[in-house]
Amino acid sequence: MLRKLTKTMFAFAAVTAMASGVLAEDLTSSLKVGAPDIKSAGPLAFGPDGVLFVGDTQGAAIFAIATGDTKPAGNGELKVEAIDEKIAAMLGTTTKEMAINDMIVNPASGQVYLSVSRGTGPTAAPVILRVDRNGKISEVPLKDVKFAKASIANPATRNRVDAITDLAYIDGRVFVAGLSNEEFASKLRSLPFPFSDKEQGTSIEIFHGAHGKFETHSPIRTFAYFKSPSEECLLAAYTCTPLVKIPLKDLAPGAHVKGTTVAELGNRNKPLDMVVYEKGGKNYILMANNSRGLMKITADGIEKAQGITSRIADKAGQSYETLDQFKNNVVQLDRLDKEHAVILVRGESGALNLETIPLP
Amino acid sequence: MKPTRLATIGLVAMLLGCGRPAAAPRPATVPAPAGAGAGVAYLAPQKLGMRSTPDGKVVFTFGPFDTWALAPLRDMAKQDESHWQKYFIVTTQSMRGLGAPPPTPMLGDYTLEGNTLEFKPRFPLAPGATVYAYADMNGQLPSTFELRSRGEPVFSLISQTLTLPKPAVDEDTRITAVYPSADLVPENLLKFYIHFSGPMSRGQAYDCIHLFDESGKEVESPFLELGEELWDRTGQRFTLFLDPGRVKRELLPRQELGPVLVEGKAYTLVVEAKWLDAKGNPLVKPFRKTLKVGPPDDRIPEMNSWRVSVPPTGSREPVVVDFPEPLDHALLERVLRIKSADGHSVVGAIQIQNAERRWSFTPEQPWAPGTYQLEAETIVEDLAGNNLSRPFELDLLRPVERETQVPVQSLRFEVK
């Protein structure tokens, strides 16, 4: 009797396990254990289920790594003084011989991830670090981890390199912005995720039409996903400075995509990062700009923007203001939660501090 | 008590097989400095052996009289690894002073064998790096200055610091070429390429490159500055774009600051020697180039304006292609090729000459008679970014017949 009961229990357990296995199939199920051969750790982005995407310019690839970081990790204030000095010491080097390439927050856990180059030459070692809510810094292992790799289609000949400037996971696809170090091109790549050998992704040419008169290739420095009541779009900052919106539905293979200018932020505008947030029922964009500090740009009404089509004097398009207290010193920015953002800011001593700020 | 007396006692204790003393004998003390609180003890420093190994480890050697002091270390070794970092830190950060927060430990592995503690850093230490070791040894290691406080580990420097030897510089890095190499450039010049003799370090480019006008005044913000910097894979070629916001018309930066280059004027491009190579050494010398600026170029290069000089059959003389204007050096190296009648690329060597107005191709094998194609991918650009299929700035108001976007164009030639 006991044996029969045990058998039934096992059977029940097995069925339950199988059922939950099927229901719980998540983005990590396509990943396989191994050692991702990352050559350089550049822009980062999170997808669901703790999947971290890493843009590798030197290796011409995008990696997806299962971090296992899927649960909220506490409420401690994210604040680490002189984090660059601490990282340099952990890596056995000095702040001059390393670079922090990107900083993002895992929205599922509230922990911070950093991509670092340990060394400054072409063979600098890639390192990915995690900062927990107690400010403790640890290494994200790049051995014995579940991962996948997608090569970015490239005439990978001789000296041509596509520098990846930004990436994001949106609805089953990874978008990668970059520019070439030879021809003046403006590819926005869209790769399906899970990565597929069959579909290598599409490469979309992005253009800008200045005042409807001159149309040029326009590489993207940084972009953010924005959902308005009527459309989903990318807000993108071009290297030639306009801030544009590109409806997601326009990003089809072979399409001739022109971003609609929603703000001309002008000269000395070097956008580094952009996040979208809501406050008081209105939508805003917070942009970190290495020449102007933090800028707060209104996002309401952006879906109606017809584009700035005439020679503008000043402040046409979405209105914006510059936040004075962080002039020129913010080097990385990401959203933490509904009310806060995390920044890497250069302090008075010259060291980089990780700080939490309220979304303005 | 003098340290040597203590050492003798320790040694004797060891020889008598006392093992670890039940109550650790008070190490030698020197009088506490004035102003220190009660219960504070300072120890006279002694030197520990500390050296680096050729395979990048840092090795600490404790003297025989320290063996009893190693016991707590051995206990720690049996516990989990993070205990090491709590009490014995190897680091590149120097501590700011007694009582300051402990320096950040270097990632690495510790191995204790006998009297030797080996630390293997996670990443190889760079030549010239300075390494410090700090320990909190519960007052038992005789070679520390120690400031005890409430049970928290308190660190002190346990030995002399170690500076890794730097190998002699074998060869300095120099700039080998800057393109375009012509002295005359169009007003809407789009980019420069800077070539180096060895790999360079990243992160300093825009601090080291300057553009000066005729009066010697620096042009403000002339270049596109990207955190990523645009290098090739070897780290020996740097692509420098002029700010497209100022080169392109109708954009705000150009309205605010004007174009980067103005027709009719002269400018000097300067690259400073302080730009470090991948080994951390500056360049041999700075680079200067004077440019004269001609009118803007908004015409697309046309392949049928290229003059092809055909070599004789049976020779290995080059096919020479002359352009009416200089073209982009990097693209000329990559996107032009010769194909034989069967569609295969002819194997040979490319040379770019005459300030990028001449492309010549020398075959490996002598030319067989027949029809050949000079094939050019349409992305080949002139100095203003106009390529074979579209100008850098397409004027939407001028009715233009847009041709099908073909990826390549060809010119046929016969070898007789």
mmCIF file of N, CA and C in Angstrom, chain A residues 57-58 60 85-86 88-93 118 120-122 125 127 139 154-155 157-161 163-165 179-184 207-208 210-218 221 239-242 256 258 264-268 270 311-312, chain B residues 91-93 96 104-107 122-125 190-191 193 199-202 220 224-226 228 230-235 237 239 241 243-245 248-253 255-257 278 330-331 333-334 379 381 390 392-397 402:
data_model
loop_
_atom_site.group_PDB
_atom_site.id
_atom_site.type_symbol
_atom_site.label_atom_id
_atom_site.label_comp_id
_atom_site.label_asym_id
_atom_site.label_seq_id
_atom_site.Cartn_x
_atom_site.Cartn_y
_atom_site.Cartn_z
ATOM 1 N N THR A 57 31.749 45.081 -29.230
ATOM 2 C CA THR A 57 32.221 45.698 -30.473
ATOM 3 C C THR A 57 33.432 44.971 -31.026
ATOM 4 N N GLN A 58 34.383 44.655 -30.174
ATOM 5 C CA GLN A 58 35.621 44.043 -30.637
ATOM 6 C C GLN A 58 35.358 42.667 -31.239
ATOM 7 N N ALA A 60 32.421 41.768 -32.494
ATOM 8 C CA ALA A 60 31.278 41.922 -33.424
ATOM 9 C C ALA A 60 30.158 40.937 -33.078
ATOM 10 N N GLU A 85 37.496 53.833 -8.182
ATOM 11 C CA GLU A 85 38.705 53.447 -7.447
ATOM 12 C C GLU A 85 38.544 52.050 -6.852
ATOM 13 N N LYS A 86 37.337 51.755 -6.375
ATOM 14 C CA LYS A 86 37.108 50.426 -5.791
ATOM 15 C C LYS A 86 37.211 49.354 -6.868
ATOM 16 N N ALA A 88 38.877 49.570 -9.684
ATOM 17 C CA ALA A 88 40.276 49.471 -10.098
ATOM 18 C C ALA A 88 41.052 48.596 -9.112
ATOM 19 N N ALA A 89 40.803 48.799 -7.828
ATOM 20 C CA ALA A 89 41.510 48.000 -6.820
ATOM 21 C C ALA A 89 41.113 46.532 -6.914
ATOM 22 N N MET A 90 39.841 46.268 -7.136
ATOM 23 C CA MET A 90 39.394 44.869 -7.274
ATOM 24 C C MET A 90 40.083 44.200 -8.454
ATOM 25 N N LEU A 91 40.276 44.958 -9.510
ATOM 26 C CA LEU A 91 40.855 44.388 -10.719
ATOM 27 C C LEU A 91 42.374 44.499 -10.738
ATOM 28 N N GLY A 92 42.951 44.978 -9.661
ATOM 29 C CA GLY A 92 44.411 45.045 -9.574
ATOM 30 C C GLY A 92 45.005 46.064 -10.528
ATOM 31 N N THR A 93 44.318 47.208 -10.685
ATOM 32 C CA THR A 93 44.841 48.203 -11.607
ATOM 33 C C THR A 93 44.519 49.598 -11.075
ATOM 34 N N ARG A 118 39.180 46.164 -18.502
ATOM 35 C CA ARG A 118 40.324 46.184 -17.598
ATOM 36 C C ARG A 118 41.557 46.265 -18.481
ATOM 37 N N THR A 120 43.450 49.327 -21.364
ATOM 38 C CA THR A 120 42.941 50.336 -22.286
ATOM 39 C C THR A 120 43.245 50.035 -23.745
ATOM 40 N N GLY A 121 44.000 48.992 -24.024
ATOM 41 C CA GLY A 121 44.350 48.702 -25.408
ATOM 42 C C GLY A 121 43.306 47.796 -26.048
ATOM 43 N N PRO A 122 43.589 47.325 -27.256
ATOM 44 C CA PRO A 122 42.619 46.474 -27.952
ATOM 45 C C PRO A 122 42.427 45.106 -27.288
ATOM 46 N N ALA A 125 40.819 43.283 -20.993
ATOM 47 C CA ALA A 125 39.938 42.193 -20.567
ATOM 48 C C ALA A 125 38.546 42.724 -20.272
ATOM 49 N N VAL A 127 35.061 42.800 -18.312
ATOM 50 C CA VAL A 127 34.606 42.391 -16.980
ATOM 51 C C VAL A 127 33.191 42.898 -16.793
ATOM 52 N N GLU A 139 31.855 40.127 -9.103
ATOM 53 C CA GLU A 139 32.029 39.859 -10.520
ATOM 54 C C GLU A 139 30.900 38.967 -11.008
ATOM 55 N N ASN A 154 28.419 41.404 -40.650
ATOM 56 C CA ASN A 154 29.396 42.462 -40.846
ATOM 57 C C ASN A 154 30.339 42.047 -41.957
ATOM 58 N N PRO A 155 30.646 42.909 -42.889
ATOM 59 C CA PRO A 155 31.772 42.516 -43.747
ATOM 60 C C PRO A 155 33.018 42.591 -42.886
ATOM 61 N N THR A 157 35.879 42.326 -42.611
ATOM 62 C CA THR A 157 37.152 42.228 -43.307
ATOM 63 C C THR A 157 38.056 43.362 -42.885
ATOM 64 N N ARG A 158 39.301 43.084 -42.855
ATOM 65 C CA ARG A 158 40.317 44.087 -42.609
ATOM 66 C C ARG A 158 39.965 44.915 -41.371
ATOM 67 N N ASN A 159 39.875 46.192 -41.566
ATOM 68 C CA ASN A 159 39.833 47.070 -40.403
ATOM 69 C C ASN A 159 38.477 47.663 -40.109
ATOM 70 N N ARG A 160 37.421 47.169 -40.808
ATOM 71 C CA ARG A 160 36.140 47.808 -40.582
ATOM 72 C C ARG A 160 35.491 47.263 -39.311
ATOM 73 N N VAL A 161 35.027 48.167 -38.479
ATOM 74 C CA VAL A 161 34.389 47.776 -37.221
ATOM 75 C C VAL A 161 33.100 48.581 -37.062
ATOM 76 N N ALA A 163 31.021 50.152 -34.324
ATOM 77 C CA ALA A 163 31.040 50.440 -32.887
ATOM 78 C C ALA A 163 29.605 50.440 -32.393
ATOM 79 N N ILE A 164 29.308 49.570 -31.414
ATOM 80 C CA ILE A 164 27.945 49.508 -30.875
ATOM 81 C C ILE A 164 27.787 50.647 -29.889
ATOM 82 N N THR A 165 26.787 51.481 -30.109
ATOM 83 C CA THR A 165 26.601 52.622 -29.212
ATOM 84 C C THR A 165 25.499 52.391 -28.190
ATOM 85 N N LEU A 179 27.694 52.661 -35.328
ATOM 86 C CA LEU A 179 28.180 53.312 -36.535
ATOM 87 C C LEU A 179 29.510 52.703 -36.936
ATOM 88 N N SER A 180 29.775 52.782 -38.225
ATOM 89 C CA SER A 180 30.961 52.156 -38.793
ATOM 90 C C SER A 180 32.151 53.074 -38.646
ATOM 91 N N ASN A 181 33.338 52.478 -38.623
ATOM 92 C CA ASN A 181 34.550 53.301 -38.555
ATOM 93 C C ASN A 181 35.106 53.594 -39.942
ATOM 94 N N GLU A 182 34.323 53.315 -40.977
ATOM 95 C CA GLU A 182 34.752 53.644 -42.341
ATOM 96 C C GLU A 182 33.647 54.429 -43.055
ATOM 97 N N GLU A 183 32.769 53.750 -43.785
ATOM 98 C CA GLU A 183 31.730 54.526 -44.486
ATOM 99 C C GLU A 183 30.782 55.143 -43.468
ATOM 100 N N PHE A 184 30.234 56.297 -43.817
ATOM 101 C CA PHE A 184 29.343 56.988 -42.897
ATOM 102 C C PHE A 184 27.975 56.341 -42.990
ATOM 103 N N PHE A 207 17.753 57.498 -41.485
ATOM 104 C CA PHE A 207 18.078 58.775 -42.100
ATOM 105 C C PHE A 207 17.493 59.911 -41.281
ATOM 106 N N HIS A 208 17.983 61.060 -41.616
ATOM 107 C CA HIS A 208 17.387 62.248 -41.025
ATOM 108 C C HIS A 208 17.092 63.226 -42.138
ATOM 109 N N ALA A 210 16.608 66.964 -42.571
ATOM 110 C CA ALA A 210 16.669 68.251 -41.882
ATOM 111 C C ALA A 210 15.711 69.215 -42.548
ATOM 112 N N HIS A 211 14.699 69.631 -41.795
ATOM 113 C CA HIS A 211 13.717 70.586 -42.316
ATOM 114 C C HIS A 211 13.134 70.147 -43.646
ATOM 115 N N GLY A 212 13.074 68.855 -43.841
ATOM 116 C CA GLY A 212 12.502 68.348 -45.077
ATOM 117 C C GLY A 212 13.351 68.621 -46.289
ATOM 118 N N LYS A 213 14.539 69.149 -46.092
ATOM 119 C CA LYS A 213 15.303 69.568 -47.264
ATOM 120 C C LYS A 213 16.452 68.604 -47.582
ATOM 121 N N PHE A 214 17.295 68.356 -46.599
ATOM 122 C CA PHE A 214 18.461 67.503 -46.844
ATOM 123 C C PHE A 214 18.347 66.212 -46.063
ATOM 124 N N GLU A 215 18.465 65.127 -46.774
ATOM 125 C CA GLU A 215 18.353 63.825 -46.130
ATOM 126 C C GLU A 215 19.736 63.194 -46.045
ATOM 127 N N THR A 216 20.114 62.775 -44.831
ATOM 128 C CA THR A 216 21.452 62.197 -44.638
ATOM 129 C C THR A 216 21.350 60.932 -43.798
ATOM 130 N N HIS A 217 22.368 60.099 -43.924
ATOM 131 C CA HIS A 217 22.510 58.981 -42.992
ATOM 132 C C HIS A 217 22.701 59.560 -41.592
ATOM 133 N N SER A 218 22.106 58.930 -40.622
ATOM 134 C CA SER A 218 22.208 59.487 -39.275
ATOM 135 C C SER A 218 22.417 58.403 -38.219
ATOM 136 N N ARG A 221 23.305 57.653 -31.337
ATOM 137 C CA ARG A 221 24.194 57.537 -30.177
ATOM 138 C C ARG A 221 23.549 56.740 -29.053
ATOM 139 N N THR A 239 23.914 61.347 -33.851
ATOM 140 C CA THR A 239 25.235 61.925 -33.634
ATOM 141 C C THR A 239 25.300 63.353 -34.158
ATOM 142 N N CYS A 240 24.395 63.706 -35.085
ATOM 143 C CA CYS A 240 24.421 65.088 -35.585
ATOM 144 C C CYS A 240 23.515 65.987 -34.761
ATOM 145 N N THR A 241 23.044 65.485 -33.680
ATOM 146 C CA THR A 241 22.331 66.133 -32.564
ATOM 147 C C THR A 241 20.813 66.155 -32.495
ATOM 148 N N PRO A 242 20.025 66.040 -33.556
ATOM 149 C CA PRO A 242 18.593 66.077 -33.270
ATOM 150 C C PRO A 242 18.128 64.873 -32.451
ATOM 151 N N HIS A 256 12.968 52.517 -45.519
ATOM 152 C CA HIS A 256 13.792 53.728 -45.556
ATOM 153 C C HIS A 256 13.280 54.600 -44.421
ATOM 154 N N LYS A 258 13.027 57.392 -41.596
ATOM 155 C CA LYS A 258 13.485 58.734 -41.232
ATOM 156 C C LYS A 258 12.880 59.103 -39.892
ATOM 157 N N GLU A 264 15.585 69.875 -31.184
ATOM 158 C CA GLU A 264 16.950 70.093 -31.663
ATOM 159 C C GLU A 264 17.714 70.675 -30.493
ATOM 160 N N LEU A 265 18.518 69.823 -29.871
ATOM 161 C CA LEU A 265 19.181 70.246 -28.650
ATOM 162 C C LEU A 265 20.470 70.983 -28.936
ATOM 163 N N GLY A 266 20.875 71.023 -30.190
ATOM 164 C CA GLY A 266 21.930 71.930 -30.591
ATOM 165 C C GLY A 266 23.328 71.494 -30.231
ATOM 166 N N ASN A 267 24.198 72.431 -30.353
ATOM 167 C CA ASN A 267 25.612 72.161 -30.224
ATOM 168 C C ASN A 267 26.006 71.812 -28.796
ATOM 169 N N ARG A 268 27.181 71.251 -28.650
ATOM 170 C CA ARG A 268 27.664 70.833 -27.333
ATOM 171 C C ARG A 268 26.660 69.875 -26.702
ATOM 172 N N LYS A 270 25.997 66.228 -26.252
ATOM 173 C CA LYS A 270 26.569 64.901 -26.436
ATOM 174 C C LYS A 270 25.809 63.938 -25.547
ATOM 175 N N ARG A 311 13.276 76.542 -40.017
ATOM 176 C CA ARG A 311 14.497 76.983 -39.356
ATOM 177 C C ARG A 311 14.106 77.532 -37.993
ATOM 178 N N ILE A 312 14.638 76.956 -36.987
ATOM 179 C CA ILE A 312 14.152 77.326 -35.663
ATOM 180 C C ILE A 312 15.060 78.342 -35.006
ATOM 181 N N THR B 91 46.237 44.639 -2.434
ATOM 182 C CA THR B 91 45.496 45.685 -3.141
ATOM 183 C C THR B 91 46.422 46.627 -3.886
ATOM 184 N N THR B 92 45.864 47.368 -4.814
ATOM 185 C CA THR B 92 46.638 48.422 -5.478
ATOM 186 C C THR B 92 46.280 49.786 -4.901
ATOM 187 N N GLN B 93 45.374 49.779 -3.902
ATOM 188 C CA GLN B 93 44.990 51.045 -3.275
ATOM 189 C C GLN B 93 45.809 51.243 -2.025
ATOM 190 N N ARG B 96 44.522 55.389 3.291
ATOM 191 C CA ARG B 96 44.787 56.813 3.475
ATOM 192 C C ARG B 96 45.359 57.159 4.844
ATOM 193 N N THR B 104 40.079 48.460 -0.879
ATOM 194 C CA THR B 104 39.317 47.410 -1.543
ATOM 195 C C THR B 104 40.250 46.270 -1.923
ATOM 196 N N PRO B 105 39.923 45.036 -1.530
ATOM 197 C CA PRO B 105 40.805 43.922 -1.875
ATOM 198 C C PRO B 105 40.781 43.621 -3.365
ATOM 199 N N MET B 106 41.925 43.152 -3.884
ATOM 200 C CA MET B 106 42.029 42.701 -5.258
ATOM 201 C C MET B 106 41.367 41.331 -5.368
ATOM 202 N N LEU B 107 40.673 41.102 -6.462
ATOM 203 C CA LEU B 107 40.107 39.771 -6.654
ATOM 204 C C LEU B 107 41.252 38.796 -6.877
ATOM 205 N N ARG B 122 43.331 37.789 -9.883
ATOM 206 C CA ARG B 122 42.383 37.379 -10.924
ATOM 207 C C ARG B 122 42.851 37.834 -12.300
ATOM 208 N N PHE B 123 43.397 39.035 -12.376
ATOM 209 C CA PHE B 123 43.935 39.564 -13.629
ATOM 210 C C PHE B 123 45.422 39.824 -13.434
ATOM 211 N N PRO B 124 46.220 39.593 -14.465
ATOM 212 C CA PRO B 124 47.665 39.799 -14.307
ATOM 213 C C PRO B 124 47.975 41.246 -13.934
ATOM 214 N N LEU B 125 48.886 41.413 -13.032
ATOM 215 C CA LEU B 125 49.269 42.755 -12.613
ATOM 216 C C LEU B 125 50.080 43.421 -13.714
ATOM 217 N N LEU B 190 34.698 65.099 -44.277
ATOM 218 C CA LEU B 190 33.938 64.359 -43.271
ATOM 219 C C LEU B 190 34.807 63.706 -42.209
ATOM 220 N N LYS B 191 35.983 63.209 -42.577
ATOM 221 C CA LYS B 191 36.749 62.479 -41.576
ATOM 222 C C LYS B 191 38.235 62.460 -41.864
ATOM 223 N N TYR B 193 41.660 59.731 -40.928
ATOM 224 C CA TYR B 193 42.128 58.477 -40.335
ATOM 225 C C TYR B 193 43.526 58.739 -39.793
ATOM 226 N N PRO B 199 49.607 49.295 -31.140
ATOM 227 C CA PRO B 199 48.284 49.481 -30.533
ATOM 228 C C PRO B 199 48.274 50.657 -29.543
ATOM 229 N N MET B 200 47.174 51.385 -29.535
ATOM 230 C CA MET B 200 47.047 52.567 -28.699
ATOM 231 C C MET B 200 46.048 52.312 -27.567
ATOM 232 N N SER B 201 46.090 53.169 -26.570
ATOM 233 C CA SER B 201 45.112 53.030 -25.490
ATOM 234 C C SER B 201 43.910 53.916 -25.795
ATOM 235 N N ARG B 202 42.771 53.515 -25.225
ATOM 236 C CA ARG B 202 41.530 54.229 -25.502
ATOM 237 C C ARG B 202 41.208 55.215 -24.397
ATOM 238 N N GLU B 220 36.599 75.511 -31.888
ATOM 239 C CA GLU B 220 35.810 74.915 -30.799
ATOM 240 C C GLU B 220 35.010 73.719 -31.297
ATOM 241 N N LEU B 224 33.380 64.869 -33.843
ATOM 242 C CA LEU B 224 32.377 64.032 -33.207
ATOM 243 C C LEU B 224 33.059 63.246 -32.103
ATOM 244 N N GLU B 225 32.628 63.448 -30.867
ATOM 245 C CA GLU B 225 33.270 62.767 -29.752
ATOM 246 C C GLU B 225 32.379 61.629 -29.271
ATOM 247 N N LEU B 226 32.902 60.436 -29.384
ATOM 248 C CA LEU B 226 32.144 59.259 -28.973
ATOM 249 C C LEU B 226 32.881 58.559 -27.840
ATOM 250 N N GLU B 228 32.769 55.600 -27.213
ATOM 251 C CA GLU B 228 33.250 54.328 -27.752
ATOM 252 C C GLU B 228 34.561 54.491 -28.506
ATOM 253 N N LEU B 230 36.382 55.326 -32.230
ATOM 254 C CA LEU B 230 36.273 54.475 -33.424
ATOM 255 C C LEU B 230 37.643 53.948 -33.819
ATOM 256 N N TRP B 231 37.958 52.749 -33.348
ATOM 257 C CA TRP B 231 39.231 52.099 -33.653
ATOM 258 C C TRP B 231 38.992 50.871 -34.517
ATOM 259 N N ASP B 232 40.037 50.465 -35.233
ATOM 260 C CA ASP B 232 39.967 49.156 -35.879
ATOM 261 C C ASP B 232 40.320 48.097 -34.839
ATOM 262 N N ARG B 233 40.267 46.835 -35.244
ATOM 263 C CA ARG B 233 40.444 45.768 -34.251
ATOM 264 C C ARG B 233 41.838 45.706 -33.660
ATOM 265 N N THR B 234 42.828 46.197 -34.401
ATOM 266 C CA THR B 234 44.197 46.114 -33.863
ATOM 267 C C THR B 234 44.527 47.298 -32.959
ATOM 268 N N GLY B 235 43.634 48.261 -32.899
ATOM 269 C CA GLY B 235 43.909 49.448 -32.085
ATOM 270 C C GLY B 235 44.968 50.349 -32.686
ATOM 271 N N ARG B 237 44.386 52.002 -35.873
ATOM 272 C CA ARG B 237 43.843 53.019 -36.761
ATOM 273 C C ARG B 237 42.643 53.682 -36.088
ATOM 274 N N THR B 239 39.539 56.491 -36.386
ATOM 275 C CA THR B 239 38.706 57.266 -37.310
ATOM 276 C C THR B 239 38.179 58.483 -36.573
ATOM 277 N N PHE B 241 35.742 61.631 -37.013
ATOM 278 C CA PHE B 241 34.740 62.322 -37.814
ATOM 279 C C PHE B 241 34.697 63.782 -37.409
ATOM 280 N N ASP B 243 32.436 66.980 -36.808
ATOM 281 C CA ASP B 243 31.092 66.977 -36.234
ATOM 282 C C ASP B 243 30.041 67.038 -37.328
ATOM 283 N N PRO B 244 29.301 65.932 -37.528
ATOM 284 C CA PRO B 244 28.320 65.952 -38.619
ATOM 285 C C PRO B 244 27.245 67.014 -38.422
ATOM 286 N N GLY B 245 27.002 67.399 -37.171
ATOM 287 C CA GLY B 245 26.026 68.465 -36.922
ATOM 288 C C GLY B 245 26.459 69.797 -37.509
ATOM 289 N N LYS B 248 26.824 68.903 -41.851
ATOM 290 C CA LYS B 248 25.513 68.848 -42.523
ATOM 291 C C LYS B 248 24.874 70.232 -42.465
ATOM 292 N N ARG B 249 24.141 70.540 -43.486
ATOM 293 C CA ARG B 249 23.471 71.850 -43.498
ATOM 294 C C ARG B 249 22.126 71.756 -42.791
ATOM 295 N N GLU B 250 21.628 72.899 -42.400
ATOM 296 C CA GLU B 250 20.291 73.006 -41.802
ATOM 297 C C GLU B 250 20.192 72.424 -40.403
ATOM 298 N N LEU B 251 21.281 72.165 -39.752
ATOM 299 C CA LEU B 251 21.184 71.667 -38.384
ATOM 300 C C LEU B 251 21.645 72.732 -37.402
ATOM 301 N N LEU B 252 21.160 72.621 -36.193
ATOM 302 C CA LEU B 252 21.393 73.677 -35.207
ATOM 303 C C LEU B 252 22.870 73.915 -34.882
ATOM 304 N N PRO B 253 23.677 72.865 -34.712
ATOM 305 C CA PRO B 253 25.085 73.154 -34.392
ATOM 306 C C PRO B 253 25.771 74.025 -35.450
ATOM 307 N N GLN B 255 24.267 76.212 -37.341
ATOM 308 C CA GLN B 255 23.750 77.572 -37.185
ATOM 309 C C GLN B 255 24.426 78.278 -36.026
ATOM 310 N N GLU B 256 24.708 77.507 -34.985
ATOM 311 C CA GLU B 256 25.301 78.127 -33.799
ATOM 312 C C GLU B 256 26.787 78.411 -33.976
ATOM 313 N N LEU B 257 27.510 77.462 -34.541
ATOM 314 C CA LEU B 257 28.973 77.591 -34.578
ATOM 315 C C LEU B 257 29.537 77.700 -35.983
ATOM 316 N N ALA B 278 49.220 51.435 -25.938
ATOM 317 C CA ALA B 278 48.604 50.415 -25.086
ATOM 318 C C ALA B 278 49.516 50.012 -23.932
ATOM 319 N N ALA B 330 40.465 54.268 -46.461
ATOM 320 C CA ALA B 330 40.095 52.956 -45.909
ATOM 321 C C ALA B 330 39.194 52.197 -46.867
ATOM 322 N N LEU B 331 38.242 52.888 -47.469
ATOM 323 C CA LEU B 331 37.322 52.208 -48.377
ATOM 324 C C LEU B 331 38.036 51.768 -49.645
ATOM 325 N N GLU B 333 40.919 50.658 -49.795
ATOM 326 C CA GLU B 333 41.658 49.420 -49.487
ATOM 327 C C GLU B 333 40.738 48.223 -49.447
ATOM 328 N N ARG B 334 39.466 48.455 -49.281
ATOM 329 C CA ARG B 334 38.577 47.329 -48.986
ATOM 330 C C ARG B 334 37.534 47.032 -50.053
ATOM 331 N N ILE B 379 29.416 51.899 -51.748
ATOM 332 C CA ILE B 379 29.670 52.665 -50.531
ATOM 333 C C ILE B 379 30.991 53.414 -50.569
ATOM 334 N N GLU B 381 33.408 56.214 -50.830
ATOM 335 C CA GLU B 381 33.077 57.626 -50.637
ATOM 336 C C GLU B 381 34.223 58.516 -51.080
ATOM 337 N N ARG B 390 24.713 57.890 -53.745
ATOM 338 C CA ARG B 390 24.003 59.077 -53.270
ATOM 339 C C ARG B 390 24.992 60.079 -52.668
ATOM 340 N N PHE B 392 26.290 62.803 -49.858
ATOM 341 C CA PHE B 392 26.226 62.815 -48.402
ATOM 342 C C PHE B 392 24.935 63.475 -47.932
ATOM 343 N N GLU B 393 24.596 64.592 -48.575
ATOM 344 C CA GLU B 393 23.318 65.235 -48.281
ATOM 345 C C GLU B 393 22.457 65.189 -49.539
ATOM 346 N N LEU B 394 21.402 64.407 -49.487
ATOM 347 C CA LEU B 394 20.530 64.300 -50.643
ATOM 348 C C LEU B 394 19.560 65.475 -50.603
ATOM 349 N N ASP B 395 19.568 66.301 -51.649
ATOM 350 C CA ASP B 395 18.683 67.462 -51.671
ATOM 351 C C ASP B 395 17.311 67.003 -52.143
ATOM 352 N N LEU B 396 16.368 66.949 -51.205
ATOM 353 C CA LEU B 396 15.057 66.402 -51.526
ATOM 354 C C LEU B 396 14.241 67.323 -52.421
ATOM 355 N N LEU B 397 14.651 68.590 -52.471
ATOM 356 C CA LEU B 397 13.866 69.532 -53.254
ATOM 357 C C LEU B 397 14.274 69.525 -54.721
ATOM 358 N N ARG B 402 16.154 58.621 -58.501
ATOM 359 C CA ARG B 402 16.879 57.702 -57.638
ATOM 360 C C ARG B 402 17.016 56.373 -58.340
#
